[in-house]
Amino acid sequence: MDIEECQKEWEDLLVDYKKLETLNREYVAKLDEVGELQASCLKELNHQRYRLSIITSALKRLHQKKNENVSSLEKEIMKRKAMLHEIEATLPKQNSLYLKIILGNVNVSILNKNDKFKYKDEYEKFKLILSAIAFVLAVANLYIDFRPLQLILIFLLVWYYCTLTIRESILKVNGSRIKGWWRLHHFISTVVSGILLIWPQNEPWDEFRHTFMWFIAYISVVQYMQFRYQSGVLYRLKALGARHNMDITIEGFHSWMWRGLSYLLPFLFGGYMFQLYIAYTLYHISYHPEATWQVPALSMSFFLLGIGNTVTTLLVIPQKLNEQDQKWRQNKVDLNKVEAKSE
Ligand code: COA
């Protein structure tokens, strides 16, 4: 290119740049508009919730004189609450205190259902990949007695559980119904891995390390099974359309879910027994003359994890039966309504 050609090119590019400028101005104006719309939606949402709470408490007072009008209004209110929940999922939310401390006030709300699904899917894949790496390292540690290799695995666990707590807090902000215990479980696991990292290399550690490596190998395999189950649930719910919505094909989903659970649960309880066995082993090791404070601390933590996991998983079953029963009854009511209308 000679200088004239360069100048011509430059002028051509200027025309394109003007177009880009106009486009960007339009985009920035729309962003402002979106911000304003979000603020108005939030205001209206709070207004709806406030007035609903007044009507609900008035209805509670009318409960003694229960009649058809009261129960039909109560049902309508239930439906409205569900709709408000759907609306809320499309609006940005405040970060939890933990996220505020770690990330500051950056916005982590995912407003699009597809992106929410992708984020959850990625979270499950992240757990799977890290479990595969932990499995390989644990098996290697069973055959090779090399301190740096042990430290690499334990350090990986500290980082993994810490990362999980952050990802799960982001999932929670975005409407996940993950139970408090599973999140607490990952906080406790971070502490456990931290204590393991500073456990000095002595005879008690040598007595324990094989059991620990077997445990990591075992839970990595269970994690793979959990991944199969969770991604199955995720894809089926996505295929059913709007998640947590009532649909006639939900029955097909439930039968798949119970099959998945009956396959997974024995292995999960196997893991909890393993945790309690570790707590017991560490309790014995704590009487060793060379035992440091890490041994009883870990024994107590594993005991807490084993009991907490057992109780939470046992509670999942009646809760799921209850939810299923409610959805089945709601489906029946909806079907009856459809039939009555078509007659
Ligand atoms: N970790 C992270 N998220 C979990 C979770 C866990 N252990 N258990 C459930 N969730 C999530 C679900 O994905 C779902 O998320 P969503 O609202 O974004 O869709 C939400 O919590 C509600 O799940 P719920 O319906 O209560 O249970 P489920 O059918 O998804 O899973 C179990 C039930 C029992 C299979 C599951 O809780 C589980 O695998 N628990 C065992 C975990 C464990 O013991 N790990 C240690 C092994 S030693």
Tab-separated table of C-alpha atoms and ligand atoms in Angstrom:
chain	number	residue	atom	x	y	z
A	1	MET	CA	0.000	0.000	0.000
A	2	ASP	CA	1.283	3.471	-0.791
A	3	ILE	CA	0.400	6.528	1.307
A	4	GLU	CA	-2.642	7.479	-0.822
A	5	GLU	CA	-4.076	4.025	-0.515
A	6	CYS	CA	-3.452	4.109	3.219
A	7	GLN	CA	-5.320	7.406	3.493
A	8	LYS	CA	-8.222	6.042	1.475
A	9	GLU	CA	-8.361	2.952	3.669
A	10	TRP	CA	-8.272	5.166	6.773
A	11	GLU	CA	-11.223	7.266	5.516
A	12	ASP	CA	-13.168	4.108	4.694
A	13	LEU	CA	-12.492	2.823	8.169
A	14	LEU	CA	-13.726	6.126	9.622
A	15	VAL	CA	-17.176	5.493	8.102
A	16	ASP	CA	-17.254	2.039	9.754
A	17	TYR	CA	-16.081	3.551	13.021
A	18	LYS	CA	-18.999	6.059	12.973
A	19	LYS	CA	-21.370	3.103	12.555
A	20	LEU	CA	-19.746	1.324	15.511
A	21	GLU	CA	-20.046	4.488	17.614
A	22	THR	CA	-23.786	4.786	16.917
A	23	LEU	CA	-24.275	1.092	17.668
A	24	ASN	CA	-22.373	1.373	20.938
A	25	ARG	CA	-24.379	4.452	21.999
A	26	GLU	CA	-27.574	2.504	21.368
A	27	TYR	CA	-26.206	-0.445	23.365
A	28	VAL	CA	-25.198	1.730	26.353
A	29	ALA	CA	-28.648	3.396	26.340
A	30	LYS	CA	-30.299	-0.046	26.330
A	31	LEU	CA	-28.080	-1.160	29.228
A	32	ASP	CA	-29.259	1.869	31.223
A	33	GLU	CA	-32.818	1.027	30.279
A	34	VAL	CA	-32.343	-2.577	31.457
A	35	GLY	CA	-30.968	-1.329	34.793
A	36	GLU	CA	-34.007	0.897	35.258
A	37	LEU	CA	-36.409	-1.916	34.289
A	38	GLN	CA	-34.722	-4.280	36.740
A	39	ALA	CA	-35.071	-1.724	39.543
A	40	SER	CA	-38.785	-1.172	38.765
A	41	CYS	CA	-39.441	-4.926	38.570
A	42	LEU	CA	-37.768	-5.424	41.956
A	43	LYS	CA	-39.865	-2.633	43.445
A	44	GLU	CA	-43.092	-4.117	42.073
A	45	LEU	CA	-42.057	-7.588	43.226
A	46	ASN	CA	-41.535	-6.367	46.798
A	47	HIS	CA	-44.856	-4.552	46.591
A	48	GLN	CA	-46.617	-7.789	45.529
A	49	ARG	CA	-44.967	-9.731	48.368
A	50	TYR	CA	-45.856	-7.089	50.940
A	51	ARG	CA	-49.535	-7.022	49.975
A	52	LEU	CA	-49.666	-10.816	49.732
A	53	SER	CA	-48.335	-11.081	53.283
A	54	ILE	CA	-51.127	-8.782	54.515
A	55	ILE	CA	-53.809	-10.835	52.730
A	56	THR	CA	-52.249	-14.105	54.003
A	57	SER	CA	-52.308	-12.975	57.634
A	58	ALA	CA	-55.913	-11.784	57.238
A	59	LEU	CA	-56.834	-15.204	55.822
A	60	LYS	CA	-55.143	-16.912	58.780
A	61	ARG	CA	-57.452	-14.994	61.113
A	62	LEU	CA	-60.424	-16.150	59.013
A	63	HIS	CA	-59.250	-19.747	59.278
A	64	GLN	CA	-61.870	-20.756	61.861
A	65	LYS	CA	-64.682	-19.866	59.472
A	66	LYS	CA	-63.090	-21.888	56.708
A	67	ASN	CA	-65.231	-21.871	53.609
A	68	GLU	CA	-64.780	-22.423	49.871
A	69	ASN	CA	-63.810	-18.805	49.144
A	70	VAL	CA	-61.019	-18.829	51.734
A	71	SER	CA	-59.445	-22.030	50.403
A	72	SER	CA	-59.723	-20.969	46.771
A	73	LEU	CA	-58.035	-17.634	47.595
A	74	GLU	CA	-55.305	-19.504	49.480
A	75	LYS	CA	-54.673	-21.656	46.411
A	76	GLU	CA	-54.478	-18.577	44.179
A	77	ILE	CA	-51.973	-17.020	46.582
A	78	MET	CA	-49.828	-20.166	46.435
A	79	LYS	CA	-49.811	-19.972	42.646
A	80	ARG	CA	-48.971	-16.257	42.686
A	81	LYS	CA	-46.031	-16.939	45.025
A	82	ALA	CA	-44.708	-19.530	42.557
A	83	MET	CA	-45.064	-17.005	39.695
A	84	LEU	CA	-43.230	-14.354	41.730
A	85	HIS	CA	-40.450	-16.875	42.297
A	86	GLU	CA	-40.150	-17.368	38.522
A	87	ILE	CA	-40.013	-13.591	38.021
A	88	GLU	CA	-37.377	-13.232	40.734
A	89	ALA	CA	-35.157	-15.740	38.902
A	90	THR	CA	-34.881	-13.279	36.002
A	91	LEU	CA	-33.678	-10.400	38.222
A	92	PRO	CA	-30.184	-9.747	39.645
A	93	LYS	CA	-29.654	-10.664	43.292
A	94	GLN	CA	-27.398	-9.435	46.092
A	95	ASN	CA	-24.308	-11.546	46.836
A	96	SER	CA	-24.245	-13.548	50.064
A	97	LEU	CA	-21.858	-12.345	52.806
A	98	TYR	CA	-19.328	-15.092	51.909
A	99	LEU	CA	-19.283	-14.040	48.244
A	100	LYS	CA	-19.060	-10.377	49.223
A	101	ILE	CA	-15.962	-11.167	51.314
A	102	ILE	CA	-14.302	-13.242	48.587
A	103	LEU	CA	-15.371	-11.541	45.365
A	104	GLY	CA	-16.477	-8.111	46.526
A	105	ASN	CA	-19.648	-6.690	45.099
A	106	VAL	CA	-19.312	-8.128	41.608
A	107	ASN	CA	-22.593	-9.316	40.133
A	108	VAL	CA	-22.805	-13.120	39.876
A	109	SER	CA	-26.497	-13.381	38.990
A	110	ILE	CA	-27.157	-15.473	35.892
A	111	LEU	CA	-30.397	-14.198	34.400
A	112	ASN	CA	-30.864	-16.611	31.548
A	113	LYS	CA	-32.194	-20.149	32.149
A	114	ASN	CA	-29.891	-21.677	29.570
A	115	ASP	CA	-26.824	-20.032	31.103
A	116	LYS	CA	-27.929	-21.218	34.566
A	117	PHE	CA	-28.135	-24.737	33.226
A	118	LYS	CA	-24.679	-24.411	31.640
A	119	TYR	CA	-23.165	-23.123	34.883
A	120	LYS	CA	-24.590	-26.034	36.866
A	121	ASP	CA	-23.446	-28.499	34.214
A	122	GLU	CA	-19.943	-27.033	34.354
A	123	TYR	CA	-19.944	-27.307	38.154
A	124	GLU	CA	-20.749	-31.037	37.927
A	125	LYS	CA	-18.043	-31.547	35.273
A	126	PHE	CA	-15.512	-29.652	37.401
A	127	LYS	CA	-16.210	-32.034	40.310
A	128	LEU	CA	-15.861	-35.030	38.008
A	129	ILE	CA	-12.496	-33.960	36.558
A	130	LEU	CA	-11.042	-33.138	39.962
A	131	SER	CA	-12.281	-36.472	41.342
A	132	ALA	CA	-10.577	-38.310	38.481
A	133	ILE	CA	-7.283	-36.522	39.264
A	134	ALA	CA	-7.706	-37.251	43.004
A	135	PHE	CA	-8.354	-40.930	42.188
A	136	VAL	CA	-5.141	-41.243	40.176
A	137	LEU	CA	-3.108	-39.466	42.887
A	138	ALA	CA	-4.647	-41.578	45.674
A	139	VAL	CA	-3.876	-44.843	43.854
A	140	ALA	CA	-0.328	-43.631	43.108
A	141	ASN	CA	0.098	-42.820	46.813
A	142	LEU	CA	-0.997	-46.345	47.728
A	143	TYR	CA	1.955	-47.760	45.815
A	144	ILE	CA	4.574	-45.020	46.181
A	145	ASP	CA	5.706	-43.674	49.544
A	146	PHE	CA	6.838	-40.207	48.493
A	147	ARG	CA	5.953	-37.236	50.745
A	148	PRO	CA	5.696	-34.588	47.947
A	149	LEU	CA	3.140	-36.794	46.156
A	150	GLN	CA	1.049	-36.980	49.328
A	151	LEU	CA	1.282	-33.216	49.733
A	152	ILE	CA	0.228	-32.625	46.118
A	153	LEU	CA	-2.957	-34.654	46.700
A	154	ILE	CA	-3.755	-32.954	50.009
A	155	PHE	CA	-3.082	-29.492	48.613
A	156	LEU	CA	-5.310	-30.306	45.645
A	157	LEU	CA	-8.084	-31.230	48.104
A	158	VAL	CA	-7.735	-27.917	49.979
A	159	TRP	CA	-8.024	-25.988	46.714
A	160	TYR	CA	-10.867	-28.210	45.392
A	161	TYR	CA	-13.111	-27.896	48.454
A	162	CYS	CA	-12.415	-24.180	48.759
A	163	THR	CA	-13.403	-23.693	45.104
A	164	LEU	CA	-16.545	-25.774	45.631
A	165	THR	CA	-17.706	-23.504	48.457
A	166	ILE	CA	-17.414	-20.489	46.122
A	167	ARG	CA	-19.148	-22.181	43.180
A	168	GLU	CA	-21.937	-23.446	45.437
A	169	SER	CA	-22.498	-19.974	46.876
A	170	ILE	CA	-22.870	-18.681	43.298
A	171	LEU	CA	-25.317	-21.514	42.535
A	172	LYS	CA	-27.284	-20.623	45.686
A	173	VAL	CA	-27.535	-16.941	44.662
A	174	ASN	CA	-28.929	-18.222	41.375
A	175	GLY	CA	-31.750	-20.163	42.971
A	176	SER	CA	-30.255	-23.636	43.582
A	177	ARG	CA	-32.028	-25.588	46.339
A	178	ILE	CA	-28.775	-27.169	47.520
A	179	LYS	CA	-29.118	-28.005	51.219
A	180	GLY	CA	-27.151	-26.041	53.818
A	181	TRP	CA	-25.483	-29.244	55.031
A	182	TRP	CA	-23.795	-30.002	51.689
A	183	ARG	CA	-22.339	-26.514	51.645
A	184	LEU	CA	-21.239	-26.799	55.274
A	185	HIS	CA	-19.841	-30.254	54.428
A	186	HIS	CA	-17.547	-28.663	51.857
A	187	PHE	CA	-16.452	-25.959	54.331
A	188	ILE	CA	-15.612	-28.669	56.899
A	189	SER	CA	-13.807	-30.683	54.191
A	190	THR	CA	-11.642	-27.621	53.425
A	191	VAL	CA	-10.686	-27.431	57.118
A	192	VAL	CA	-10.041	-31.208	57.224
A	193	SER	CA	-7.722	-30.990	54.194
A	194	GLY	CA	-5.950	-27.995	55.767
A	195	ILE	CA	-5.317	-29.981	58.965
A	196	LEU	CA	-4.072	-32.967	56.921
A	197	LEU	CA	-1.640	-30.640	55.161
A	198	ILE	CA	0.006	-29.589	58.436
A	199	TRP	CA	-0.045	-33.062	60.029
A	200	PRO	CA	3.697	-33.736	60.582
A	201	GLN	CA	5.158	-36.818	58.946
A	202	ASN	CA	5.392	-39.195	61.908
A	203	GLU	CA	4.403	-42.733	62.876
A	204	PRO	CA	0.680	-41.950	63.422
A	205	TRP	CA	0.531	-40.517	59.855
A	206	ASP	CA	2.212	-43.640	58.479
A	207	GLU	CA	-0.385	-45.759	60.273
A	208	PHE	CA	-3.231	-43.704	58.811
A	209	ARG	CA	-2.185	-42.739	55.294
A	210	HIS	CA	-3.171	-45.998	53.567
A	211	THR	CA	-6.709	-45.858	54.966
A	212	PHE	CA	-6.948	-42.240	53.855
A	213	MET	CA	-5.773	-42.988	50.297
A	214	TRP	CA	-8.289	-45.842	50.029
A	215	PHE	CA	-10.988	-43.449	51.222
A	216	ILE	CA	-10.103	-40.815	48.585
A	217	ALA	CA	-10.090	-43.509	45.879
A	218	TYR	CA	-13.492	-44.762	47.078
A	219	ILE	CA	-15.187	-41.342	47.213
A	220	SER	CA	-13.781	-40.469	43.792
A	221	VAL	CA	-15.601	-43.483	42.355
A	222	VAL	CA	-18.773	-42.518	44.264
A	223	GLN	CA	-18.359	-38.990	42.894
A	224	TYR	CA	-18.443	-40.441	39.376
A	225	MET	CA	-21.738	-42.178	40.230
A	226	GLN	CA	-23.100	-38.947	41.699
A	227	PHE	CA	-22.104	-37.166	38.485
A	228	ARG	CA	-24.045	-39.717	36.399
A	229	TYR	CA	-27.092	-39.220	38.623
A	230	GLN	CA	-26.905	-35.393	38.861
A	231	SER	CA	-26.319	-34.839	35.145
A	232	GLY	CA	-29.159	-37.280	34.394
A	233	VAL	CA	-31.455	-35.234	36.646
A	234	LEU	CA	-30.266	-31.973	35.106
A	235	TYR	CA	-30.750	-33.041	31.472
A	236	ARG	CA	-34.118	-34.656	32.148
A	237	LEU	CA	-35.406	-31.585	33.972
A	238	LYS	CA	-34.199	-29.444	31.100
A	239	ALA	CA	-35.962	-31.726	28.647
A	240	LEU	CA	-39.143	-31.432	30.697
A	241	GLY	CA	-39.082	-27.710	29.993
A	242	ALA	CA	-39.341	-25.210	32.813
A	243	ARG	CA	-37.673	-26.656	35.910
A	244	HIS	CA	-39.695	-27.201	39.097
A	245	ASN	CA	-42.828	-26.883	36.983
A	246	MET	CA	-45.616	-29.408	37.069
A	247	ASP	CA	-45.919	-31.514	34.009
A	248	ILE	CA	-47.588	-34.837	33.258
A	249	THR	CA	-44.257	-36.399	32.124
A	250	ILE	CA	-42.884	-35.620	35.587
A	251	GLU	CA	-43.985	-39.179	36.484
A	252	GLY	CA	-41.503	-40.595	33.966
A	253	PHE	CA	-38.836	-38.395	35.499
A	254	HIS	CA	-39.663	-39.638	39.011
A	255	SER	CA	-39.381	-43.282	38.055
A	256	TRP	CA	-35.953	-42.587	36.504
A	257	MET	CA	-34.872	-40.615	39.607
A	258	TRP	CA	-35.822	-43.437	42.011
A	259	ARG	CA	-33.953	-45.969	39.905
A	260	GLY	CA	-30.882	-43.694	39.945
A	261	LEU	CA	-31.169	-43.169	43.689
A	262	SER	CA	-31.583	-46.854	44.554
A	263	TYR	CA	-28.364	-47.542	42.642
A	264	LEU	CA	-26.470	-44.620	44.228
A	265	LEU	CA	-27.641	-44.719	47.858
A	266	PRO	CA	-25.912	-47.991	48.942
A	267	PHE	CA	-22.580	-46.572	47.737
A	268	LEU	CA	-23.223	-43.265	49.513
A	269	PHE	CA	-23.973	-45.051	52.787
A	270	GLY	CA	-20.828	-47.141	52.196
A	271	GLY	CA	-18.918	-43.812	52.091
A	272	TYR	CA	-20.512	-42.639	55.353
A	273	MET	CA	-19.579	-45.926	57.065
A	274	PHE	CA	-16.039	-45.394	55.772
A	275	GLN	CA	-16.016	-41.886	57.319
A	276	LEU	CA	-17.164	-43.268	60.688
A	277	TYR	CA	-14.559	-46.032	60.442
A	278	ILE	CA	-11.878	-43.351	59.826
A	279	ALA	CA	-13.115	-41.401	62.863
A	280	TYR	CA	-12.797	-44.611	64.939
A	281	THR	CA	-9.313	-45.421	63.539
A	282	LEU	CA	-8.098	-41.886	64.289
A	283	TYR	CA	-9.546	-42.074	67.786
A	284	HIS	CA	-7.356	-45.141	68.405
A	285	ILE	CA	-4.305	-43.495	66.843
A	286	SER	CA	-4.819	-40.461	69.099
A	287	TYR	CA	-3.516	-42.620	72.017
A	288	HIS	CA	-0.199	-43.113	70.192
A	289	PRO	CA	2.631	-41.357	72.123
A	290	GLU	CA	3.675	-39.436	68.997
A	291	ALA	CA	0.110	-38.297	68.137
A	292	THR	CA	-0.266	-34.536	67.656
A	293	TRP	CA	-3.457	-32.426	68.022
A	294	GLN	CA	-4.299	-33.042	64.338
A	295	VAL	CA	-5.316	-36.654	65.114
A	296	PRO	CA	-8.214	-36.014	67.575
A	297	ALA	CA	-9.280	-32.929	65.547
A	298	LEU	CA	-9.548	-35.043	62.379
A	299	SER	CA	-11.276	-37.869	64.262
A	300	MET	CA	-13.983	-35.457	65.448
A	301	SER	CA	-14.336	-33.877	61.980
A	302	PHE	CA	-14.764	-37.259	60.248
A	303	PHE	CA	-17.302	-38.280	62.896
A	304	LEU	CA	-19.239	-35.049	62.283
A	305	LEU	CA	-19.100	-35.565	58.492
A	306	GLY	CA	-20.251	-39.201	58.751
A	307	ILE	CA	-23.202	-38.396	61.024
A	308	GLY	CA	-24.217	-35.218	59.129
A	309	ASN	CA	-24.117	-36.981	55.756
A	310	THR	CA	-26.092	-39.991	57.019
A	311	VAL	CA	-28.820	-37.854	58.589
A	312	THR	CA	-29.116	-35.487	55.584
A	313	THR	CA	-29.269	-38.311	53.032
A	314	LEU	CA	-31.809	-40.212	55.148
A	315	LEU	CA	-33.987	-37.083	55.246
A	316	VAL	CA	-33.841	-36.715	51.442
A	317	ILE	CA	-35.945	-39.853	50.904
A	318	PRO	CA	-39.140	-38.860	52.860
A	319	GLN	CA	-38.806	-35.323	51.477
A	320	LYS	CA	-38.738	-36.609	47.903
A	321	LEU	CA	-41.704	-38.925	48.541
A	322	ASN	CA	-43.632	-35.997	49.963
A	323	GLU	CA	-42.777	-33.683	47.033
A	324	GLN	CA	-43.725	-36.389	44.558
A	325	ASP	CA	-47.059	-36.952	46.300
A	326	GLN	CA	-47.837	-33.204	46.218
A	327	LYS	CA	-46.962	-32.919	42.522
A	328	TRP	CA	-48.994	-36.020	41.685
A	329	ARG	CA	-52.030	-34.606	43.477
A	330	GLN	CA	-51.589	-31.209	41.814
A	331	ASN	CA	-51.375	-32.925	38.432
A	332	LYS	CA	-54.592	-34.755	39.142
A	333	VAL	CA	-56.358	-31.508	40.108
A	334	ASP	CA	-55.078	-29.825	36.929
A	335	LEU	CA	-56.134	-32.780	34.787
A	336	ASN	CA	-59.614	-32.795	36.344
A	337	LYS	CA	-59.909	-29.080	35.569
A	338	VAL	CA	-58.892	-29.654	31.938
A	339	GLU	CA	-61.400	-32.524	31.622
A	340	ALA	CA	-64.201	-30.476	33.220
A	341	LYS	CA	-63.502	-27.609	30.775
A	342	SER	CA	-63.512	-29.885	27.723
A	343	GLU	CA	-66.865	-31.450	28.664
B	1	COA	N1	-23.563	-31.379	46.473
B	1	COA	C1	-23.935	-30.331	45.715
B	1	COA	N2	-25.222	-30.098	45.308
B	1	COA	C2	-26.144	-30.978	45.726
B	1	COA	C3	-25.827	-32.093	46.527
B	1	COA	C4	-24.451	-32.273	46.899
B	1	COA	N3	-24.059	-33.297	47.658
B	1	COA	N4	-26.961	-32.787	46.781
B	1	COA	C5	-27.961	-32.142	46.139
B	1	COA	N5	-27.476	-31.059	45.509
B	1	COA	C6	-28.248	-30.056	44.744
B	1	COA	C7	-29.002	-30.658	43.587
B	1	COA	O1	-28.204	-30.682	42.414
B	1	COA	C8	-30.170	-29.701	43.449
B	1	COA	O2	-29.699	-28.520	42.833
B	1	COA	P1	-30.680	-27.520	41.988
B	1	COA	O3	-31.663	-26.940	42.947
B	1	COA	O4	-29.709	-26.497	41.444
B	1	COA	O5	-31.298	-28.353	40.930
B	1	COA	C9	-30.474	-29.330	44.901
B	1	COA	O6	-29.272	-29.570	45.614
B	1	COA	C10	-31.614	-30.117	45.519
B	1	COA	O7	-31.344	-31.487	45.417
B	1	COA	P2	-32.295	-32.598	46.048
B	1	COA	O8	-33.536	-32.711	45.209
B	1	COA	O9	-32.445	-32.370	47.512
B	1	COA	O10	-31.425	-33.920	45.888
B	1	COA	P3	-30.899	-34.664	44.593
B	1	COA	O11	-31.932	-35.609	44.065
B	1	COA	O12	-30.290	-33.733	43.598
B	1	COA	O13	-29.691	-35.514	45.236
B	1	COA	C11	-28.623	-37.096	46.679
B	1	COA	C12	-29.912	-36.361	46.323
B	1	COA	C13	-28.793	-37.843	47.986
B	1	COA	C14	-28.259	-38.067	45.562
B	1	COA	C15	-27.489	-36.033	46.773
B	1	COA	O14	-27.823	-35.114	47.781
B	1	COA	C16	-26.138	-36.620	47.040
B	1	COA	O15	-25.483	-37.101	46.156
B	1	COA	N6	-25.712	-36.596	48.305
B	1	COA	C17	-24.492	-37.236	48.737
B	1	COA	C18	-23.352	-36.291	48.840
B	1	COA	C19	-22.279	-36.931	49.681
B	1	COA	O16	-22.580	-37.654	50.593
B	1	COA	N7	-21.014	-36.691	49.406
B	1	COA	C20	-19.973	-37.249	50.191
B	1	COA	C21	-19.676	-38.662	49.769
B	1	COA	S1	-18.727	-39.526	50.986
